[in-house]
PDB file of C-alpha atoms in Angstrom:
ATOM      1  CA  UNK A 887       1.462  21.488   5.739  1.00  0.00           C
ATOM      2  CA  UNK A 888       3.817  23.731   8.087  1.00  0.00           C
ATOM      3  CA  UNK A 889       2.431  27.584   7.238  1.00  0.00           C
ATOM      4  CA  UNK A 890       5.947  28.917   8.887  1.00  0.00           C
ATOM      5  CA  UNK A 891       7.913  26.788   6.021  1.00  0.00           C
ATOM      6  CA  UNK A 892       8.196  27.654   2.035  1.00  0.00           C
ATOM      7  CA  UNK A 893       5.608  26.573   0.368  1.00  0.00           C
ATOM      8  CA  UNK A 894       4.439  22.826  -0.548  1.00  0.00           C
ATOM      9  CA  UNK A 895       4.653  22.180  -4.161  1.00  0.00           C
ATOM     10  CA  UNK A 896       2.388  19.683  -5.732  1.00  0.00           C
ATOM     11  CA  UNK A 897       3.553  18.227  -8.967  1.00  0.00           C
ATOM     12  CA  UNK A 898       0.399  16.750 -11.002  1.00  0.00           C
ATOM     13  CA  UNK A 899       2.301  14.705 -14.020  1.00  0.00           C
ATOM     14  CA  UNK A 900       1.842  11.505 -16.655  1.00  0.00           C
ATOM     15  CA  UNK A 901       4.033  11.775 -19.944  1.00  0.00           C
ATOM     16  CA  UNK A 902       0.262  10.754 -21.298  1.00  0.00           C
ATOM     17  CA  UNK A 903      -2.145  13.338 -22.487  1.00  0.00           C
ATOM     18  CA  UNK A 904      -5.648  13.251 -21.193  1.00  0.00           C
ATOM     19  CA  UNK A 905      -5.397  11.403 -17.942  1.00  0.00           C
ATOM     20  CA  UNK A 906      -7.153  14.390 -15.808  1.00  0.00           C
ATOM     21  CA  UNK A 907      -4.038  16.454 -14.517  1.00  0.00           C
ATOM     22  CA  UNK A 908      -6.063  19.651 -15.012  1.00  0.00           C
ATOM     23  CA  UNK A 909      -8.930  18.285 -13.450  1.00  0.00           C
ATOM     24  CA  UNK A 910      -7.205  17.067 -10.544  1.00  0.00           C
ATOM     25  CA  UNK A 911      -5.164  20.525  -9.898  1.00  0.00           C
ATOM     26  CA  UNK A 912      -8.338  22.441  -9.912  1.00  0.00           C
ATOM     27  CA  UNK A 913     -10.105  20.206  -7.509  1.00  0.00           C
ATOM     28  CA  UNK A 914      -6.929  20.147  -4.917  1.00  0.00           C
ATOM     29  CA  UNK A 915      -6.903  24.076  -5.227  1.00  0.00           C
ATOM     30  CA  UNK A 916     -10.344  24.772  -4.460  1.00  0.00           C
ATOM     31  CA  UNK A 917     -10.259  22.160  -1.839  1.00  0.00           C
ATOM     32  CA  UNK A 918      -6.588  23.603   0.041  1.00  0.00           C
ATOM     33  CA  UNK A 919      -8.528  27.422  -0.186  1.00  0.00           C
ATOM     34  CA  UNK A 920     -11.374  25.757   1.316  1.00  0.00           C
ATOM     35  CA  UNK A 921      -8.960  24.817   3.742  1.00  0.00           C
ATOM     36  CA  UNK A 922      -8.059  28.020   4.665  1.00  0.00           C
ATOM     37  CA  UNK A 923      -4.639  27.753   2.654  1.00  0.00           C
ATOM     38  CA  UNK A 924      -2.856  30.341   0.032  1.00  0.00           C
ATOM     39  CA  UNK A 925      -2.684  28.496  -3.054  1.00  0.00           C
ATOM     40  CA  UNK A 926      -1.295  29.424  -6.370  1.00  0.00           C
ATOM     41  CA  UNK A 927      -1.882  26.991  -9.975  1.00  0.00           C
ATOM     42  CA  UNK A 928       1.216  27.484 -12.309  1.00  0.00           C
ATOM     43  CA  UNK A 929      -0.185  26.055 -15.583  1.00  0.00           C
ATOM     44  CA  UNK A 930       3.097  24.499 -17.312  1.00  0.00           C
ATOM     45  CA  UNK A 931       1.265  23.362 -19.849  1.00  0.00           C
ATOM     46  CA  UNK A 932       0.705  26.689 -21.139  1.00  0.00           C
ATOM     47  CA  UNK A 933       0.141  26.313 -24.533  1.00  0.00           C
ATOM     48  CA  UNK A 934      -2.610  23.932 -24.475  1.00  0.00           C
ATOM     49  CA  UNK A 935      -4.126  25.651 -21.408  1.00  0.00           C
ATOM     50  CA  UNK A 936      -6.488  23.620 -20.049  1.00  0.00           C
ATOM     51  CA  UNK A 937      -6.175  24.431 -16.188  1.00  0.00           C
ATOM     52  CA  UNK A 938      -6.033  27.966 -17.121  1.00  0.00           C
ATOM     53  CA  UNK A 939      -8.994  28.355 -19.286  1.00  0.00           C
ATOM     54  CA  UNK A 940     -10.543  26.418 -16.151  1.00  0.00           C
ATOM     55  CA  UNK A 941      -9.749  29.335 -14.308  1.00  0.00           C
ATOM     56  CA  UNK A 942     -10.453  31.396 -16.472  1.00  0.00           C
ATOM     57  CA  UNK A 943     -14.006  30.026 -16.506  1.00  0.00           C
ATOM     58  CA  UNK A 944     -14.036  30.359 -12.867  1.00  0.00           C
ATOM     59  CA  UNK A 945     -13.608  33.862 -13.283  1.00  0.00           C
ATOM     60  CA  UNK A 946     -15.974  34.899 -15.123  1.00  0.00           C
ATOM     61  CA  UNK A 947     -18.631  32.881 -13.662  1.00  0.00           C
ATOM     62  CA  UNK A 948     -18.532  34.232 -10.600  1.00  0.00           C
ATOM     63  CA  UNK A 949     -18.266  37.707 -12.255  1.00  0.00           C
ATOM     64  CA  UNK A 950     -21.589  37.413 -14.014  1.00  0.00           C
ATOM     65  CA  UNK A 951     -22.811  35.781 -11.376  1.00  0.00           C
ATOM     66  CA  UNK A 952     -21.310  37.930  -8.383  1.00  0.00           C
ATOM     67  CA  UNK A 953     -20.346  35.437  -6.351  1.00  0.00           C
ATOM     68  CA  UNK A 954     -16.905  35.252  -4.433  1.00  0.00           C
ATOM     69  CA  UNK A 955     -16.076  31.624  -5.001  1.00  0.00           C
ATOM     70  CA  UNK A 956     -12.503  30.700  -3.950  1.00  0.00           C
ATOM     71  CA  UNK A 957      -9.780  31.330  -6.872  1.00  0.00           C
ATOM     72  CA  UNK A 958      -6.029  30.525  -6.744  1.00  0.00           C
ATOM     73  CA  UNK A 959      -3.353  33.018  -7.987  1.00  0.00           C
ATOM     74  CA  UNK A 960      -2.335  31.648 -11.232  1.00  0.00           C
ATOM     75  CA  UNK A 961       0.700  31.680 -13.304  1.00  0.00           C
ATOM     76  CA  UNK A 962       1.104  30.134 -17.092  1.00  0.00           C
ATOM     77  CA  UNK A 963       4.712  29.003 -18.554  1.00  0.00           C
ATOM     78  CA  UNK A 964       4.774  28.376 -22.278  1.00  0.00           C
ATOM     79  CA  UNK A 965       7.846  26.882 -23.847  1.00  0.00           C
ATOM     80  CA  UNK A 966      10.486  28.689 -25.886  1.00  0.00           C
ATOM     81  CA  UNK A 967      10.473  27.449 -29.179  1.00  0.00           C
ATOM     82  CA  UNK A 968      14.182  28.895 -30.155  1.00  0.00           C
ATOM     83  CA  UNK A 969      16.131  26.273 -28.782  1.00  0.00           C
ATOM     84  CA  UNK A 970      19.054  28.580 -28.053  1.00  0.00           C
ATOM     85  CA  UNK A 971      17.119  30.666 -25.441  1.00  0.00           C
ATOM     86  CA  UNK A 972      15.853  27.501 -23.527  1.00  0.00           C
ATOM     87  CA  UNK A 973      18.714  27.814 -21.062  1.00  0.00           C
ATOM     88  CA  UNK A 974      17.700  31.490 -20.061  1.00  0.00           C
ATOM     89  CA  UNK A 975      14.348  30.440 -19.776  1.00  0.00           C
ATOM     90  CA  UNK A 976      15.021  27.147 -17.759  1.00  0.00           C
ATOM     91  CA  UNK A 977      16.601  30.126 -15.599  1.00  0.00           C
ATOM     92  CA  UNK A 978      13.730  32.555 -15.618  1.00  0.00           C
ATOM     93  CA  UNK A 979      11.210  29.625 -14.266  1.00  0.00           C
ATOM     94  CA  UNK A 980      13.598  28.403 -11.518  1.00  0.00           C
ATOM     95  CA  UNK A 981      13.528  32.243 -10.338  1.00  0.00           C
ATOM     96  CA  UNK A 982       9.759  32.854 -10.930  1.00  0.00           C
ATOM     97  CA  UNK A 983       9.069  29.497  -8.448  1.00  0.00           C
ATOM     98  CA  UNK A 984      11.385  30.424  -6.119  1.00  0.00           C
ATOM     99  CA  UNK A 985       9.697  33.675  -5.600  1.00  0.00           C
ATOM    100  CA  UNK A 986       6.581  32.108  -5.873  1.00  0.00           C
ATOM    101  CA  UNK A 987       7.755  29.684  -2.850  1.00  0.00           C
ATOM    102  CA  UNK A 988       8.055  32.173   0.134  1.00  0.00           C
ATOM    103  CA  UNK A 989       4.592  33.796  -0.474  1.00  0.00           C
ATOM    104  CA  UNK A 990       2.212  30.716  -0.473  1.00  0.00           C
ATOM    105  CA  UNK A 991       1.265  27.893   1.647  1.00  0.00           C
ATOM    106  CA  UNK A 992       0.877  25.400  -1.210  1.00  0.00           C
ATOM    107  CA  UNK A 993       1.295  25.920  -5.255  1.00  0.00           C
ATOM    108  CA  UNK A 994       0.142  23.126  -7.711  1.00  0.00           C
ATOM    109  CA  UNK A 995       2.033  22.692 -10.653  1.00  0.00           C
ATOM    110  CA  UNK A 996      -0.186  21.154 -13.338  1.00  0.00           C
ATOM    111  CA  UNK A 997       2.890  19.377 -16.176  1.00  0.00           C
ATOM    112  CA  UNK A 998       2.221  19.013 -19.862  1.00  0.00           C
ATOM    113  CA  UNK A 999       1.600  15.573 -21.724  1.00  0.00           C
ATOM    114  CA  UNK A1000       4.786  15.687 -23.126  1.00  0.00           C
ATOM    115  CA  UNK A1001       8.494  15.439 -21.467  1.00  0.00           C
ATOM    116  CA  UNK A1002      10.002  18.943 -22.578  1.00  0.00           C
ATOM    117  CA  UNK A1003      12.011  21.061 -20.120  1.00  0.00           C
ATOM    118  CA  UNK A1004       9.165  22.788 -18.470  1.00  0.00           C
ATOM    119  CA  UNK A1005       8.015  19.559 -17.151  1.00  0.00           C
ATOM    120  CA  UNK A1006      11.548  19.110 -16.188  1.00  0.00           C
ATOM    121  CA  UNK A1007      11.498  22.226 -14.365  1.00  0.00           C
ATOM    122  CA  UNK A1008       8.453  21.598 -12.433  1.00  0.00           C
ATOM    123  CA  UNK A1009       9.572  18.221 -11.185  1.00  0.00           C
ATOM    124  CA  UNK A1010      12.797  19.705  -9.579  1.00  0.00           C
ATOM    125  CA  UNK A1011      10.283  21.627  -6.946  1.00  0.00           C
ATOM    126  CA  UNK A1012       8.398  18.553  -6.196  1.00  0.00           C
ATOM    127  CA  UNK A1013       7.489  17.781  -2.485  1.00  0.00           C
ATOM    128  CA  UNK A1014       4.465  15.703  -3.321  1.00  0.00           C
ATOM    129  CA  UNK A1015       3.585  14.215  -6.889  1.00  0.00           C
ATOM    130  CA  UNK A1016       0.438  12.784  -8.217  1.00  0.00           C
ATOM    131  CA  UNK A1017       0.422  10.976 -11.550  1.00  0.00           C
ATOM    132  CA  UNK A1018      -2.955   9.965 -12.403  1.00  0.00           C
ATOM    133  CA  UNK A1019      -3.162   7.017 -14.517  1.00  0.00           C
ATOM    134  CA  UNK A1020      -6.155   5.725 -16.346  1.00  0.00           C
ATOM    135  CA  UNK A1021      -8.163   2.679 -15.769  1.00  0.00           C
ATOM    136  CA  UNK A1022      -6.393   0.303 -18.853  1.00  0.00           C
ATOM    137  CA  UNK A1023      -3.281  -2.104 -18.217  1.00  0.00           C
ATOM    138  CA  UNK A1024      -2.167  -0.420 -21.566  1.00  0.00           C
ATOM    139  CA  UNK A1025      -1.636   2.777 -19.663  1.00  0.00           C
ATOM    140  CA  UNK A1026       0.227   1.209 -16.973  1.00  0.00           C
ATOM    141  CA  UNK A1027       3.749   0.607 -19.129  1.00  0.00           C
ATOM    142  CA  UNK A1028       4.435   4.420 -18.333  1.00  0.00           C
ATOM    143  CA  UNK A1029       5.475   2.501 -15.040  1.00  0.00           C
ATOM    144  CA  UNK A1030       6.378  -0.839 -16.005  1.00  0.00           C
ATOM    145  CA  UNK A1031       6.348  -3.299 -18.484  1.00  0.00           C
ATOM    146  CA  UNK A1032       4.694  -6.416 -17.559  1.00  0.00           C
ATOM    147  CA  UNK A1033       3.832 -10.260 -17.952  1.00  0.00           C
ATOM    148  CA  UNK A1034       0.539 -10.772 -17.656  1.00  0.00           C
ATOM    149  CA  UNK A1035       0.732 -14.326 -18.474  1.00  0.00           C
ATOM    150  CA  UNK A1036       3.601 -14.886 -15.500  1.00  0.00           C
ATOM    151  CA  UNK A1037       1.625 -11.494 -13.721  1.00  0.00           C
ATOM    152  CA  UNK A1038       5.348 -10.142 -12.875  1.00  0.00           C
ATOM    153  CA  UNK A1039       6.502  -6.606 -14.024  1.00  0.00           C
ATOM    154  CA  UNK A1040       9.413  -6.337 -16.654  1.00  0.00           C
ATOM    155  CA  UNK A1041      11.632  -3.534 -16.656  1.00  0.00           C
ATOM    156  CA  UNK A1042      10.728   0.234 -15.766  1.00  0.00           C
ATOM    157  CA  UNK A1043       8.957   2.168 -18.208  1.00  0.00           C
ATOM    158  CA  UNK A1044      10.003   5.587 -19.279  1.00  0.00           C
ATOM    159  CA  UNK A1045       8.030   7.446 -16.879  1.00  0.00           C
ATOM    160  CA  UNK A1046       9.176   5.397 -14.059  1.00  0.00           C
ATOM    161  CA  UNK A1047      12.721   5.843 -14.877  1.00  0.00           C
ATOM    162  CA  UNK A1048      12.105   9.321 -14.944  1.00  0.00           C
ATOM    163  CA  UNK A1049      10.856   9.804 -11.481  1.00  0.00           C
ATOM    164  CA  UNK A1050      13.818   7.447 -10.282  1.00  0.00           C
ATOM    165  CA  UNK A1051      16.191  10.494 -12.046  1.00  0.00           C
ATOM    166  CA  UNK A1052      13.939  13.279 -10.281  1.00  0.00           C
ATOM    167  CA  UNK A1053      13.878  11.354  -6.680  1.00  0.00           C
ATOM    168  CA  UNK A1054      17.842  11.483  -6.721  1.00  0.00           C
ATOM    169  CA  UNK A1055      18.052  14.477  -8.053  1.00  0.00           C
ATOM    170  CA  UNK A1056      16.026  15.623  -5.139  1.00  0.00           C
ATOM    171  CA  UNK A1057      18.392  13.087  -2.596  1.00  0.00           C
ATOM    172  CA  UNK A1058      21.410  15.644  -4.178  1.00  0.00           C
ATOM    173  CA  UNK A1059      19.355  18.571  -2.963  1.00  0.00           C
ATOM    174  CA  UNK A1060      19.052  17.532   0.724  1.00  0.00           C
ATOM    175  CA  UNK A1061      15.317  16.326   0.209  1.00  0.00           C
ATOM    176  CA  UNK A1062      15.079  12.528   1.027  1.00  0.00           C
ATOM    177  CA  UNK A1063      11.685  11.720   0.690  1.00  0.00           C
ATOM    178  CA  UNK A1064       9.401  12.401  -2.642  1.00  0.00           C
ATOM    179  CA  UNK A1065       5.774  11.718  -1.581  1.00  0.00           C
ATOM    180  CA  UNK A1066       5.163  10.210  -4.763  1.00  0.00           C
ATOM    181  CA  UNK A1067       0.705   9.266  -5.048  1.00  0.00           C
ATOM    182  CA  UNK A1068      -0.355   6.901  -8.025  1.00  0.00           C
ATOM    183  CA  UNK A1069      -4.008   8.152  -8.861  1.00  0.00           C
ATOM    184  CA  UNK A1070      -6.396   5.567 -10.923  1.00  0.00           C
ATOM    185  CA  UNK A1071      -8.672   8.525 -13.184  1.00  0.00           C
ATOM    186  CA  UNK A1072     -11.646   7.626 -14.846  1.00  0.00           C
ATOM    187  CA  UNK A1073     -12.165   4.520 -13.804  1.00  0.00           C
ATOM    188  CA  UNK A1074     -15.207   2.751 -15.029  1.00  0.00           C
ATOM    189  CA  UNK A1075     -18.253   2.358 -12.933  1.00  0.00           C
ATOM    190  CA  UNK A1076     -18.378  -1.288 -13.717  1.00  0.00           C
ATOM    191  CA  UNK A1077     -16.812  -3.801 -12.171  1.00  0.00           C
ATOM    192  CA  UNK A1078     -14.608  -5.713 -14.590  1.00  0.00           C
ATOM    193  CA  UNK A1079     -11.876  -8.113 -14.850  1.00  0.00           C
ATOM    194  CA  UNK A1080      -9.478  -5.744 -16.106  1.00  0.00           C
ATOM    195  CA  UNK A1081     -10.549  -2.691 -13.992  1.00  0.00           C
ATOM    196  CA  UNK A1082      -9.151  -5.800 -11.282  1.00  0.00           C
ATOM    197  CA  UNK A1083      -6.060  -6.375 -12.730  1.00  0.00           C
ATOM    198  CA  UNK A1084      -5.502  -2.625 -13.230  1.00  0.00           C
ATOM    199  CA  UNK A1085      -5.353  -2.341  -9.494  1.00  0.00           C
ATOM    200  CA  UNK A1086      -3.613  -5.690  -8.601  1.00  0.00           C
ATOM    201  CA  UNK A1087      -0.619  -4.655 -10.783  1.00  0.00           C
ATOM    202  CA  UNK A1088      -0.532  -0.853  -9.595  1.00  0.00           C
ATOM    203  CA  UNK A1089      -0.439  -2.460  -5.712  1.00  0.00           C
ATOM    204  CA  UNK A1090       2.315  -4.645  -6.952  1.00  0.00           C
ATOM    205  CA  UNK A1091       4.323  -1.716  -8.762  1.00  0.00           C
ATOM    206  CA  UNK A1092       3.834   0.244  -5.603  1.00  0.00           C
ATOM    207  CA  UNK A1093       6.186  -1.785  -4.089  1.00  0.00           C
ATOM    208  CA  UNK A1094       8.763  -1.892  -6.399  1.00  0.00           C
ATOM    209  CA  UNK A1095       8.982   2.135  -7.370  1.00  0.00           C
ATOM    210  CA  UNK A1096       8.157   3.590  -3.815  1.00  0.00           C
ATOM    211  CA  UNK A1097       4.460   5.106  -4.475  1.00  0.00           C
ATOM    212  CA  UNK A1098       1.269   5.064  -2.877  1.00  0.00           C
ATOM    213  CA  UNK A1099      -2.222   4.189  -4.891  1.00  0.00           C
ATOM    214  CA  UNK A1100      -4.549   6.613  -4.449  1.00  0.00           C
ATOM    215  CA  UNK A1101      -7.904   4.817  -5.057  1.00  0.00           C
ATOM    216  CA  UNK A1102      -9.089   7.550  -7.661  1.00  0.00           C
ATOM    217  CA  UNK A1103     -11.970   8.944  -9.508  1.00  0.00           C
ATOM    218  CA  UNK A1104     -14.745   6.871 -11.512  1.00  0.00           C
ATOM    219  CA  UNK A1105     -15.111   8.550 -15.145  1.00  0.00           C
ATOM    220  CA  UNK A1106     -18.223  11.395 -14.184  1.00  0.00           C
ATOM    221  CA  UNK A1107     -19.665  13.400 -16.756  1.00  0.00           C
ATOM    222  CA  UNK A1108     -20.162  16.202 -14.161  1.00  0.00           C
ATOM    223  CA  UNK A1109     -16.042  17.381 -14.145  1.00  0.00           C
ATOM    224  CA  UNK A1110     -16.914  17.793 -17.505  1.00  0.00           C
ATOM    225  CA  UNK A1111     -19.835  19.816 -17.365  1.00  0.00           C
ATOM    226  CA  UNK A1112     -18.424  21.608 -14.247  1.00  0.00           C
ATOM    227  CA  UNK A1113     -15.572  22.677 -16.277  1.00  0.00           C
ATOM    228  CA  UNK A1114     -17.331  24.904 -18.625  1.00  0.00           C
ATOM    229  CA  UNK A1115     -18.290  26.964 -15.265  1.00  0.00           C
ATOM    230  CA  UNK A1116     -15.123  27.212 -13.570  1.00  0.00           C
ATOM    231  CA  UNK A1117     -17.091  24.929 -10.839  1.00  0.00           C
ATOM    232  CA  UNK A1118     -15.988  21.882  -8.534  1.00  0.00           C
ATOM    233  CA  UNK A1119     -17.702  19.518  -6.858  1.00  0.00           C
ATOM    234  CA  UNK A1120     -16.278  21.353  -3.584  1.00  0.00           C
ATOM    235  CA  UNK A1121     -18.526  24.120  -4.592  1.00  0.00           C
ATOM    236  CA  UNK A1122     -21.886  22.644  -4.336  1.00  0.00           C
ATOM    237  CA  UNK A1123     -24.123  23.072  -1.146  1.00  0.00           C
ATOM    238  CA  UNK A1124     -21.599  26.518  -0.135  1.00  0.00           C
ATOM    239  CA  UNK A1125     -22.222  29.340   0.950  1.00  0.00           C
ATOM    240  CA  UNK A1126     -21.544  31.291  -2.272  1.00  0.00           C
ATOM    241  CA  UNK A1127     -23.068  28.127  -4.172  1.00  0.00           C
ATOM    242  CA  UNK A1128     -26.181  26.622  -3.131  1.00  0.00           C
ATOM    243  CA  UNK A1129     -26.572  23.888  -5.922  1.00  0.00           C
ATOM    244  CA  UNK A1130     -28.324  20.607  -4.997  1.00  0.00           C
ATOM    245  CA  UNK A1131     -26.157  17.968  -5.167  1.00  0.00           C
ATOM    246  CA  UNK A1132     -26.658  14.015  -6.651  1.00  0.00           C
ATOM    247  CA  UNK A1133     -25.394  11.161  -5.571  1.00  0.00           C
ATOM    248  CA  UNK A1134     -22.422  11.387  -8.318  1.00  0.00           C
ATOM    249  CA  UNK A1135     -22.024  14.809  -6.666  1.00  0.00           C
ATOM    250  CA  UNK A1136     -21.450  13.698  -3.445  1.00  0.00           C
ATOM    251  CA  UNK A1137     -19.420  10.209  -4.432  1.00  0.00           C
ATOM    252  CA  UNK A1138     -17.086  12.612  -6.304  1.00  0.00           C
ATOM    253  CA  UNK A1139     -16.572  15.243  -3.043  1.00  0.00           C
ATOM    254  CA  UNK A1140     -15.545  11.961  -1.203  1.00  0.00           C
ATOM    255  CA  UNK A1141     -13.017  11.182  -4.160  1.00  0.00           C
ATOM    256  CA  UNK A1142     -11.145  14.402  -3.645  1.00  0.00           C
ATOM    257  CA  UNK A1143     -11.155  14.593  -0.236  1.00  0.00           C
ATOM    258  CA  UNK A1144      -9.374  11.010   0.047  1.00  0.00           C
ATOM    259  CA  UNK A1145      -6.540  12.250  -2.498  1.00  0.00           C
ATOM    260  CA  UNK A1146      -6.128  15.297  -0.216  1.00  0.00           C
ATOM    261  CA  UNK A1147      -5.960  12.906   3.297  1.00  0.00           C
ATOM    262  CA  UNK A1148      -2.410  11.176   1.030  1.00  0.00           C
ATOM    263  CA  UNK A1149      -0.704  15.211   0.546  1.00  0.00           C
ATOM    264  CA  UNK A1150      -2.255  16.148   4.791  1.00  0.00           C
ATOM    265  CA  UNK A1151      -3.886  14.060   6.242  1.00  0.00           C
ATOM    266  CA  UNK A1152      -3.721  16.447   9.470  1.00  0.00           C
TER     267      UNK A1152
END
């Protein structure tokens, strides 16, 4: 990341629910502050609110705890319901990022499960995208259909075809390259046949749709339980935080600092 440039936007989306988008902002936050970057969350998913209530958590941990633990600006979009004042509104978001650009070094945009025009909205600022994808073949026809007798992909999925739309859209707006990252989330600890396959097809999809495959996180109860804290795994062993940390603990700090070597791996 260039400090002297607008900011970096980071675009965590799946048209599936539950695949650890909130999760994965959080971490990537705390880990860019850690880095000495400004960072702002936009929560787009604003009605459900997971990554905000995350922060929210945050907050008042270290409040009743008074620490000074690390805590990106946030924002929350919900969606207009009266379909007539969508237009306005698509406005009002374009404006609010835009702002939002020129006084950060990065901002993560965390999408809902569901395409509706926020999540339109947020992929039109996209420099870098993650789309984490969990560990079943099912999951993968967001990208592609596919043979697994013949083991050859069929024709895009939804998703896919999507992110084809956004990547020329973003061609039309002078921006030529989409550093698009394919995470596998909550992958099993075991090593199966199909976990296999998962990964064998994702390399192969790779290829045809332009991303890279971010090896991923194994499914940890600890984001879980960190969540009801506010807490990371980045925030173990600090300064602020002096936790002892497992061996999950540590496995998982390795986890996030791979997916942040794909966005800078300066």
């Amino acid at each position: 990341m260039d400090n002297s440039k607008k900011a970096h936007i980071i675009v965590v989306s799946n048209e599936k629910g539950g695949t650890g988008k909130s999760t994965i902002s959080m971490h990537l936050a705390i880990k860019l502050l850690q880095e000495g970057f400004s960072v702002a969350t936009i929560d787009m998913d604003g009605r459900q609110g997971t990554l905000s209530r995350y922060i929210e958590n945050r907050q008042n941990f270290c409040e009743k705890n008074k620490l000074a633990l690390p805590i990106p600006v946030h924002y929350k979009f919900e969606p207009q319901e009266n379909y007539s004042l969508i237009p306005a509104d698509r406005g009002r978001v374009d404006h609010e990022i835009g702002k939002l650009m020129t006084s950060y070094d990065a901002i993560i945009i965390d999408t809902p499960g569901n395409k509706n025009y926020l999540f339109e909205e947020a992929h039109k600022f996209a420099d870098t995208l993650i789309t984490p994808i969990s560990d079943s073949l099912i999951d993968l026809n967001v990208l592609s259909e596919i043979d697994f007798d013949s083991g050859k992909a069929g024709k895009p999925g939804h998703y896919a075809n999507y992110i084809w739309d956004v990547k020329k859209y973003l061609a039309s707006q002078g921006k030529a390259y989409l550093n698009w990252i394919v995470v596998g989330n909550k992958i099993s600890a075991l090593n199966s046949r199909n976990k296999n396959l998962f990964f064998e097809y994702l390399e192969k999809l790779s290829k045809l749709y332009g991303f890279r495959v971010c090896p991923g996180f194994k499914d940890r109860v600890i984001y879980k339980e960190l969540f009801l804290e506010g807490l990371t795994v980045l925030d173990m062993q600090t300064d602020e935080l002096k936790r002892r940390m497992s061996v999950s603990h540590i496995a998982a700090k390795r986890e996030i600092r791979a997916l942040a070597e794909f966005i800078c791996p300066e």
